[in-house]
Amino acid sequence: MNRQRIVAGNWKMNKTFDEGRDLALSIVKRIGPIETLVILCPPFIHLNYLASVTKGIANVRLGAQNCHFENSGAFTGEVSALMLQSIGVEYVIVGHSERRAYFAETNELLAKKVDAILSHGMHPIFCCGEKLDIREAGTHLEFVSQQINDSLFHLSKKQFSKVVLAYEPIWAIGTGKTASPLQAQEMHAYIRSIIAAHFGDDLAFLTTILYGGSCKPSNSKELFSQPDVDGGLIGGASLVAEDFVSIVNSF
Ligand code: PGA
């Protein structure tokens, strides 16, 4: 058994309803019968409609960009994991660096979100990654290890087997500056090694680890050819159907 390759599009806070519908239809139309799993992660307003667009299409799944860990209650402006699951969402991005930076999300809070997502039968796409100063100080491996340890290592093996990881060096997100294939490979191999040390070699081997940060058609092939890079979490380039599908097809 090989691990699942995934290309996920993180639309962030982009696309009106009509624009989102057109983008999703245009992506779905272009995707052939491939083994790579394609996950569309639009803003909340698109999810219900896109559930009808992606339903029944092999290898295309729906993902949300965030959720609350409680099922319901007085949390104005929030959307729960339970609600997402009720419309057919299967993946939820957790701990994106923009949420950590702008919404003060901590490793401890993210652990609760991971639990909520798993308890509703969905898959967390757990993001980790360091800022430039941490990389320059040479402590990036320890930093990422701490993020994973604090938010994921309380899980059972069975729970962890549902988790997708995404390494996203913050200095590469939306900056046009991509990690080199070797930098990505080094971190991905390291992440796999700490998973192996905690959960065992078999589970580590099967864990999908995505790269994110200025991934585009011109560099995706080389990034995805690294042995421990199992696909990408794509921001900017996921907003243009041709570019996104070209990245999907770069395996
Ligand atoms: P980017 O974003 O591809 O625009 O750099 C990636 C991400 O933040 O997930």
mmCIF file of N, CA, C and O in Angstrom, residues 106-174:
data_model
loop_
_atom_site.group_PDB
_atom_site.id
_atom_site.type_symbol
_atom_site.label_atom_id
_atom_site.label_comp_id
_atom_site.label_asym_id
_atom_site.label_seq_id
_atom_site.Cartn_x
_atom_site.Cartn_y
_atom_site.Cartn_z
ATOM 1 N N THR A 106 -3.434 28.862 19.007
ATOM 2 C CA THR A 106 -2.273 28.221 19.651
ATOM 3 C C THR A 106 -2.265 26.721 19.364
ATOM 4 O O THR A 106 -3.280 26.147 18.959
ATOM 5 N N ASN A 107 -1.135 26.095 19.619
ATOM 6 C CA ASN A 107 -1.035 24.641 19.442
ATOM 7 C C ASN A 107 -2.099 23.918 20.262
ATOM 8 O O ASN A 107 -2.667 22.917 19.819
ATOM 9 N N GLU A 108 -2.392 24.431 21.460
ATOM 10 C CA GLU A 108 -3.362 23.782 22.344
ATOM 11 C C GLU A 108 -4.771 23.885 21.772
ATOM 12 O O GLU A 108 -5.538 22.924 21.782
ATOM 13 N N LEU A 109 -5.131 25.079 21.256
ATOM 14 C CA LEU A 109 -6.451 25.248 20.638
ATOM 15 C C LEU A 109 -6.575 24.325 19.423
ATOM 16 O O LEU A 109 -7.608 23.684 19.197
ATOM 17 N N LEU A 110 -5.494 24.238 18.649
ATOM 18 C CA LEU A 110 -5.527 23.419 17.433
ATOM 19 C C LEU A 110 -5.718 21.946 17.767
ATOM 20 O O LEU A 110 -6.390 21.219 17.028
ATOM 21 N N ALA A 111 -5.186 21.516 18.892
ATOM 22 C CA ALA A 111 -5.393 20.121 19.321
ATOM 23 C C ALA A 111 -6.890 19.855 19.519
ATOM 24 O O ALA A 111 -7.402 18.797 19.140
ATOM 25 N N LYS A 112 -7.594 20.838 20.070
ATOM 26 C CA LYS A 112 -9.048 20.669 20.285
ATOM 27 C C LYS A 112 -9.785 20.619 18.950
ATOM 28 O O LYS A 112 -10.740 19.863 18.779
ATOM 29 N N LYS A 113 -9.357 21.445 18.011
ATOM 30 C CA LYS A 113 -10.002 21.433 16.687
ATOM 31 C C LYS A 113 -9.749 20.094 15.990
ATOM 32 O O LYS A 113 -10.653 19.535 15.361
ATOM 33 N N VAL A 114 -8.535 19.603 16.101
ATOM 34 C CA VAL A 114 -8.195 18.307 15.499
ATOM 35 C C VAL A 114 -9.120 17.229 16.079
ATOM 36 O O VAL A 114 -9.698 16.412 15.348
ATOM 37 N N ASP A 115 -9.295 17.249 17.386
ATOM 38 C CA ASP A 115 -10.172 16.257 18.031
ATOM 39 C C ASP A 115 -11.602 16.356 17.492
ATOM 40 O O ASP A 115 -12.247 15.345 17.228
ATOM 41 N N ALA A 116 -12.102 17.592 17.364
ATOM 42 C CA ALA A 116 -13.481 17.784 16.902
ATOM 43 C C ALA A 116 -13.637 17.266 15.465
ATOM 44 O O ALA A 116 -14.615 16.584 15.140
ATOM 45 N N ILE A 117 -12.675 17.571 14.624
ATOM 46 C CA ILE A 117 -12.735 17.141 13.214
ATOM 47 C C ILE A 117 -12.748 15.611 13.140
ATOM 48 O O ILE A 117 -13.570 15.012 12.444
ATOM 49 N N LEU A 118 -11.857 14.991 13.887
ATOM 50 C CA LEU A 118 -11.783 13.520 13.878
ATOM 51 C C LEU A 118 -13.041 12.901 14.461
ATOM 52 O O LEU A 118 -13.531 11.881 13.960
ATOM 53 N N SER A 119 -13.595 13.534 15.474
ATOM 54 C CA SER A 119 -14.778 12.936 16.121
ATOM 55 C C SER A 119 -15.990 12.957 15.186
ATOM 56 O O SER A 119 -16.945 12.221 15.396
ATOM 57 N N HIS A 120 -15.951 13.786 14.160
ATOM 58 C CA HIS A 120 -17.037 13.799 13.184
ATOM 59 C C HIS A 120 -16.649 13.085 11.895
ATOM 60 O O HIS A 120 -17.267 13.291 10.843
ATOM 61 N N GLY A 121 -15.610 12.272 11.973
ATOM 62 C CA GLY A 121 -15.256 11.414 10.837
ATOM 63 C C GLY A 121 -14.598 12.139 9.683
ATOM 64 O O GLY A 121 -14.556 11.622 8.564
ATOM 65 N N MET A 122 -14.088 13.353 9.938
ATOM 66 C CA MET A 122 -13.415 14.085 8.862
ATOM 67 C C MET A 122 -11.890 14.025 9.081
ATOM 68 O O MET A 122 -11.422 13.520 10.095
ATOM 69 N N HIS A 123 -11.156 14.539 8.094
ATOM 70 C CA HIS A 123 -9.687 14.512 8.146
ATOM 71 C C HIS A 123 -9.138 15.913 8.387
ATOM 72 O O HIS A 123 -9.400 16.813 7.578
ATOM 73 N N PRO A 124 -8.338 16.111 9.423
ATOM 74 C CA PRO A 124 -7.649 17.401 9.550
ATOM 75 C C PRO A 124 -6.513 17.482 8.526
ATOM 76 O O PRO A 124 -5.829 16.491 8.284
ATOM 77 N N ILE A 125 -6.341 18.659 7.920
ATOM 78 C CA ILE A 125 -5.112 18.940 7.162
ATOM 79 C C ILE A 125 -4.335 19.882 8.067
ATOM 80 O O ILE A 125 -4.625 21.080 8.150
ATOM 81 N N PHE A 126 -3.405 19.321 8.809
ATOM 82 C CA PHE A 126 -2.733 20.074 9.866
ATOM 83 C C PHE A 126 -1.505 20.797 9.317
ATOM 84 O O PHE A 126 -0.578 20.170 8.810
ATOM 85 N N CYS A 127 -1.525 22.126 9.430
ATOM 86 C CA CYS A 127 -0.419 22.927 8.895
ATOM 87 C C CYS A 127 0.621 23.226 9.969
ATOM 88 O O CYS A 127 0.282 23.526 11.122
ATOM 89 N N CYS A 128 1.873 23.152 9.560
ATOM 90 C CA CYS A 128 2.961 23.533 10.450
ATOM 91 C C CYS A 128 3.994 24.267 9.601
ATOM 92 O O CYS A 128 3.962 24.194 8.374
ATOM 93 N N GLY A 129 4.890 24.967 10.256
ATOM 94 C CA GLY A 129 5.913 25.687 9.485
ATOM 95 C C GLY A 129 6.455 26.863 10.272
ATOM 96 O O GLY A 129 5.777 27.394 11.142
ATOM 97 N N GLU A 130 7.686 27.239 9.900
ATOM 98 C CA GLU A 130 8.398 28.247 10.680
ATOM 99 C C GLU A 130 8.490 29.579 9.961
ATOM 100 O O GLU A 130 8.430 29.643 8.744
ATOM 101 N N LYS A 131 8.687 30.629 10.745
ATOM 102 C CA LYS A 131 8.926 31.961 10.183
ATOM 103 C C LYS A 131 10.405 32.068 9.776
ATOM 104 O O LYS A 131 11.229 31.248 10.194
ATOM 105 N N LEU A 132 10.698 33.115 9.011
ATOM 106 C CA LEU A 132 12.062 33.282 8.496
ATOM 107 C C LEU A 132 13.106 33.380 9.614
ATOM 108 O O LEU A 132 14.178 32.770 9.527
ATOM 109 N N ASP A 133 12.774 34.111 10.693
ATOM 110 C CA ASP A 133 13.791 34.287 11.747
ATOM 111 C C ASP A 133 14.140 32.951 12.402
ATOM 112 O O ASP A 133 15.284 32.722 12.790
ATOM 113 N N ILE A 134 13.150 32.076 12.487
ATOM 114 C CA ILE A 134 13.420 30.761 13.090
ATOM 115 C C ILE A 134 14.305 29.929 12.163
ATOM 116 O O ILE A 134 15.247 29.275 12.597
ATOM 117 N N ARG A 135 14.014 29.991 10.871
ATOM 118 C CA ARG A 135 14.871 29.263 9.926
ATOM 119 C C ARG A 135 16.295 29.822 9.967
ATOM 120 O O ARG A 135 17.261 29.066 9.991
ATOM 121 N N GLU A 136 16.385 31.151 9.999
ATOM 122 C CA GLU A 136 17.734 31.744 10.000
ATOM 123 C C GLU A 136 18.503 31.414 11.286
ATOM 124 O O GLU A 136 19.720 31.308 11.267
ATOM 125 N N ALA A 137 17.754 31.229 12.364
ATOM 126 C CA ALA A 137 18.415 30.857 13.630
ATOM 127 C C ALA A 137 18.760 29.362 13.645
ATOM 128 O O ALA A 137 19.421 28.885 14.569
ATOM 129 N N GLY A 138 18.257 28.623 12.645
ATOM 130 C CA GLY A 138 18.597 27.205 12.541
ATOM 131 C C GLY A 138 17.792 26.303 13.476
ATOM 132 O O GLY A 138 18.159 25.148 13.699
ATOM 133 N N THR A 139 16.676 26.818 14.010
ATOM 134 C CA THR A 139 15.887 26.003 14.949
ATOM 135 C C THR A 139 14.562 25.538 14.343
ATOM 136 O O THR A 139 13.623 25.199 15.065
ATOM 137 N N HIS A 140 14.478 25.538 13.000
ATOM 138 C CA HIS A 140 13.201 25.215 12.344
ATOM 139 C C HIS A 140 12.739 23.786 12.597
ATOM 140 O O HIS A 140 11.543 23.531 12.711
ATOM 141 N N LEU A 141 13.674 22.844 12.679
ATOM 142 C CA LEU A 141 13.246 21.450 12.892
ATOM 143 C C LEU A 141 12.591 21.310 14.268
ATOM 144 O O LEU A 141 11.501 20.742 14.395
ATOM 145 N N GLU A 142 13.229 21.861 15.279
ATOM 146 C CA GLU A 142 12.682 21.796 16.635
ATOM 147 C C GLU A 142 11.336 22.516 16.708
ATOM 148 O O GLU A 142 10.407 22.061 17.379
ATOM 149 N N PHE A 143 11.232 23.646 16.031
ATOM 150 C CA PHE A 143 9.997 24.439 16.074
ATOM 151 C C PHE A 143 8.822 23.645 15.506
ATOM 152 O O PHE A 143 7.753 23.553 16.109
ATOM 153 N N VAL A 144 9.030 23.044 14.345
ATOM 154 C CA VAL A 144 7.961 22.276 13.699
ATOM 155 C C VAL A 144 7.643 21.028 14.526
ATOM 156 O O VAL A 144 6.476 20.642 14.688
ATOM 157 N N SER A 145 8.660 20.428 15.083
ATOM 158 C CA SER A 145 8.457 19.248 15.928
ATOM 159 C C SER A 145 7.548 19.590 17.110
ATOM 160 O O SER A 145 6.635 18.830 17.458
ATOM 161 N N GLN A 146 7.767 20.766 17.697
ATOM 162 C CA GLN A 146 6.936 21.199 18.836
ATOM 163 C C GLN A 146 5.479 21.385 18.410
ATOM 164 O O GLN A 146 4.555 20.977 19.125
ATOM 165 N N GLN A 147 5.271 22.001 17.244
ATOM 166 C CA GLN A 147 3.890 22.210 16.757
ATOM 167 C C GLN A 147 3.172 20.872 16.611
ATOM 168 O O GLN A 147 2.019 20.717 17.026
ATOM 169 N N ILE A 148 3.857 19.906 16.028
ATOM 170 C CA ILE A 148 3.246 18.591 15.785
ATOM 171 C C ILE A 148 3.032 17.867 17.114
ATOM 172 O O ILE A 148 1.968 17.290 17.362
ATOM 173 N N ASN A 149 4.020 17.923 17.961
ATOM 174 C CA ASN A 149 3.924 17.278 19.265
ATOM 175 C C ASN A 149 2.728 17.828 20.062
ATOM 176 O O ASN A 149 1.912 17.066 20.594
ATOM 177 N N ASP A 150 2.598 19.140 20.111
ATOM 178 C CA ASP A 150 1.570 19.761 20.952
ATOM 179 C C ASP A 150 0.150 19.561 20.422
ATOM 180 O O ASP A 150 -0.802 19.553 21.197
ATOM 181 N N SER A 151 0.000 19.458 19.100
ATOM 182 C CA SER A 151 -1.362 19.401 18.547
ATOM 183 C C SER A 151 -1.778 18.022 18.062
ATOM 184 O O SER A 151 -2.969 17.782 17.846
ATOM 185 N N LEU A 152 -0.812 17.099 17.875
ATOM 186 C CA LEU A 152 -1.184 15.808 17.260
ATOM 187 C C LEU A 152 -0.751 14.568 18.041
ATOM 188 O O LEU A 152 -1.308 13.483 17.820
ATOM 189 N N PHE A 153 0.220 14.697 18.934
ATOM 190 C CA PHE A 153 0.761 13.469 19.521
ATOM 191 C C PHE A 153 -0.040 12.938 20.704
ATOM 192 O O PHE A 153 0.337 11.942 21.312
ATOM 193 N N HIS A 154 -1.171 13.587 21.002
ATOM 194 C CA HIS A 154 -2.079 13.000 21.999
ATOM 195 C C HIS A 154 -3.019 12.001 21.321
ATOM 196 O O HIS A 154 -3.758 11.293 21.994
ATOM 197 N N LEU A 155 -3.016 11.938 19.996
ATOM 198 C CA LEU A 155 -3.966 11.085 19.267
ATOM 199 C C LEU A 155 -3.560 9.612 19.368
ATOM 200 O O LEU A 155 -2.386 9.285 19.553
ATOM 201 N N SER A 156 -4.547 8.745 19.175
ATOM 202 C CA SER A 156 -4.239 7.321 19.051
ATOM 203 C C SER A 156 -3.712 7.090 17.637
ATOM 204 O O SER A 156 -3.880 7.936 16.753
ATOM 205 N N LYS A 157 -3.120 5.922 17.418
ATOM 206 C CA LYS A 157 -2.628 5.587 16.067
ATOM 207 C C LYS A 157 -3.768 5.628 15.062
ATOM 208 O O LYS A 157 -3.623 6.105 13.940
ATOM 209 N N LYS A 158 -4.915 5.109 15.480
ATOM 210 C CA LYS A 158 -6.065 5.049 14.574
ATOM 211 C C LYS A 158 -6.508 6.469 14.197
ATOM 212 O O LYS A 158 -6.788 6.759 13.034
ATOM 213 N N GLN A 159 -6.543 7.348 15.197
ATOM 214 C CA GLN A 159 -6.927 8.737 14.910
ATOM 215 C C GLN A 159 -5.885 9.394 14.010
ATOM 216 O O GLN A 159 -6.224 10.062 13.036
ATOM 217 N N PHE A 160 -4.618 9.196 14.337
ATOM 218 C CA PHE A 160 -3.562 9.857 13.562
ATOM 219 C C PHE A 160 -3.556 9.404 12.097
ATOM 220 O O PHE A 160 -3.185 10.168 11.196
ATOM 221 N N SER A 161 -4.017 8.182 11.872
ATOM 222 C CA SER A 161 -4.015 7.674 10.494
ATOM 223 C C SER A 161 -4.956 8.463 9.583
ATOM 224 O O SER A 161 -4.884 8.357 8.362
ATOM 225 N N LYS A 162 -5.826 9.282 10.160
ATOM 226 C CA LYS A 162 -6.751 10.105 9.361
ATOM 227 C C LYS A 162 -6.190 11.500 9.079
ATOM 228 O O LYS A 162 -6.805 12.296 8.373
ATOM 229 N N VAL A 163 -5.045 11.819 9.671
ATOM 230 C CA VAL A 163 -4.503 13.181 9.583
ATOM 231 C C VAL A 163 -3.617 13.331 8.337
ATOM 232 O O VAL A 163 -2.824 12.450 8.015
ATOM 233 N N VAL A 164 -3.783 14.467 7.663
ATOM 234 C CA VAL A 164 -2.881 14.864 6.585
ATOM 235 C C VAL A 164 -2.043 16.013 7.136
ATOM 236 O O VAL A 164 -2.581 16.890 7.810
ATOM 237 N N LEU A 165 -0.745 16.016 6.886
ATOM 238 C CA LEU A 165 0.080 17.138 7.337
ATOM 239 C C LEU A 165 0.440 18.037 6.164
ATOM 240 O O LEU A 165 0.527 17.561 5.023
ATOM 241 N N ALA A 166 0.622 19.300 6.445
ATOM 242 C CA ALA A 166 1.080 20.224 5.410
ATOM 243 C C ALA A 166 2.202 21.069 6.003
ATOM 244 O O ALA A 166 1.985 21.801 6.973
ATOM 245 N N TYR A 167 3.396 20.922 5.429
ATOM 246 C CA TYR A 167 4.510 21.775 5.845
ATOM 247 C C TYR A 167 4.484 23.031 4.996
ATOM 248 O O TYR A 167 4.583 22.965 3.761
ATOM 249 N N GLU A 168 4.312 24.171 5.668
ATOM 250 C CA GLU A 168 4.230 25.443 4.956
ATOM 251 C C GLU A 168 5.171 26.451 5.607
ATOM 252 O O GLU A 168 4.787 27.120 6.580
ATOM 253 N N PRO A 169 6.396 26.560 5.102
ATOM 254 C CA PRO A 169 7.296 27.569 5.660
ATOM 255 C C PRO A 169 6.678 28.953 5.448
ATOM 256 O O PRO A 169 6.329 29.312 4.320
ATOM 257 N N ILE A 170 6.521 29.700 6.525
ATOM 258 C CA ILE A 170 5.783 30.969 6.449
ATOM 259 C C ILE A 170 6.464 31.956 5.507
ATOM 260 O O ILE A 170 5.808 32.721 4.813
ATOM 261 N N TRP A 171 7.776 31.868 5.450
ATOM 262 C CA TRP A 171 8.518 32.780 4.569
ATOM 263 C C TRP A 171 8.277 32.489 3.095
ATOM 264 O O TRP A 171 8.662 33.271 2.224
ATOM 265 N N ALA A 172 7.604 31.390 2.795
ATOM 266 C CA ALA A 172 7.331 31.044 1.389
ATOM 267 C C ALA A 172 5.868 31.259 1.007
ATOM 268 O O ALA A 172 5.518 31.142 -0.157
ATOM 269 N N ILE A 173 5.020 31.587 1.983
ATOM 270 C CA ILE A 173 3.587 31.687 1.681
ATOM 271 C C ILE A 173 3.253 33.035 1.060
ATOM 272 O O ILE A 173 3.466 34.084 1.674
ATOM 273 N N GLY A 174 2.724 32.975 -0.172
ATOM 274 C CA GLY A 174 2.278 34.184 -0.853
ATOM 275 C C GLY A 174 3.410 35.154 -1.171
ATOM 276 O O GLY A 174 3.168 36.294 -1.545
#
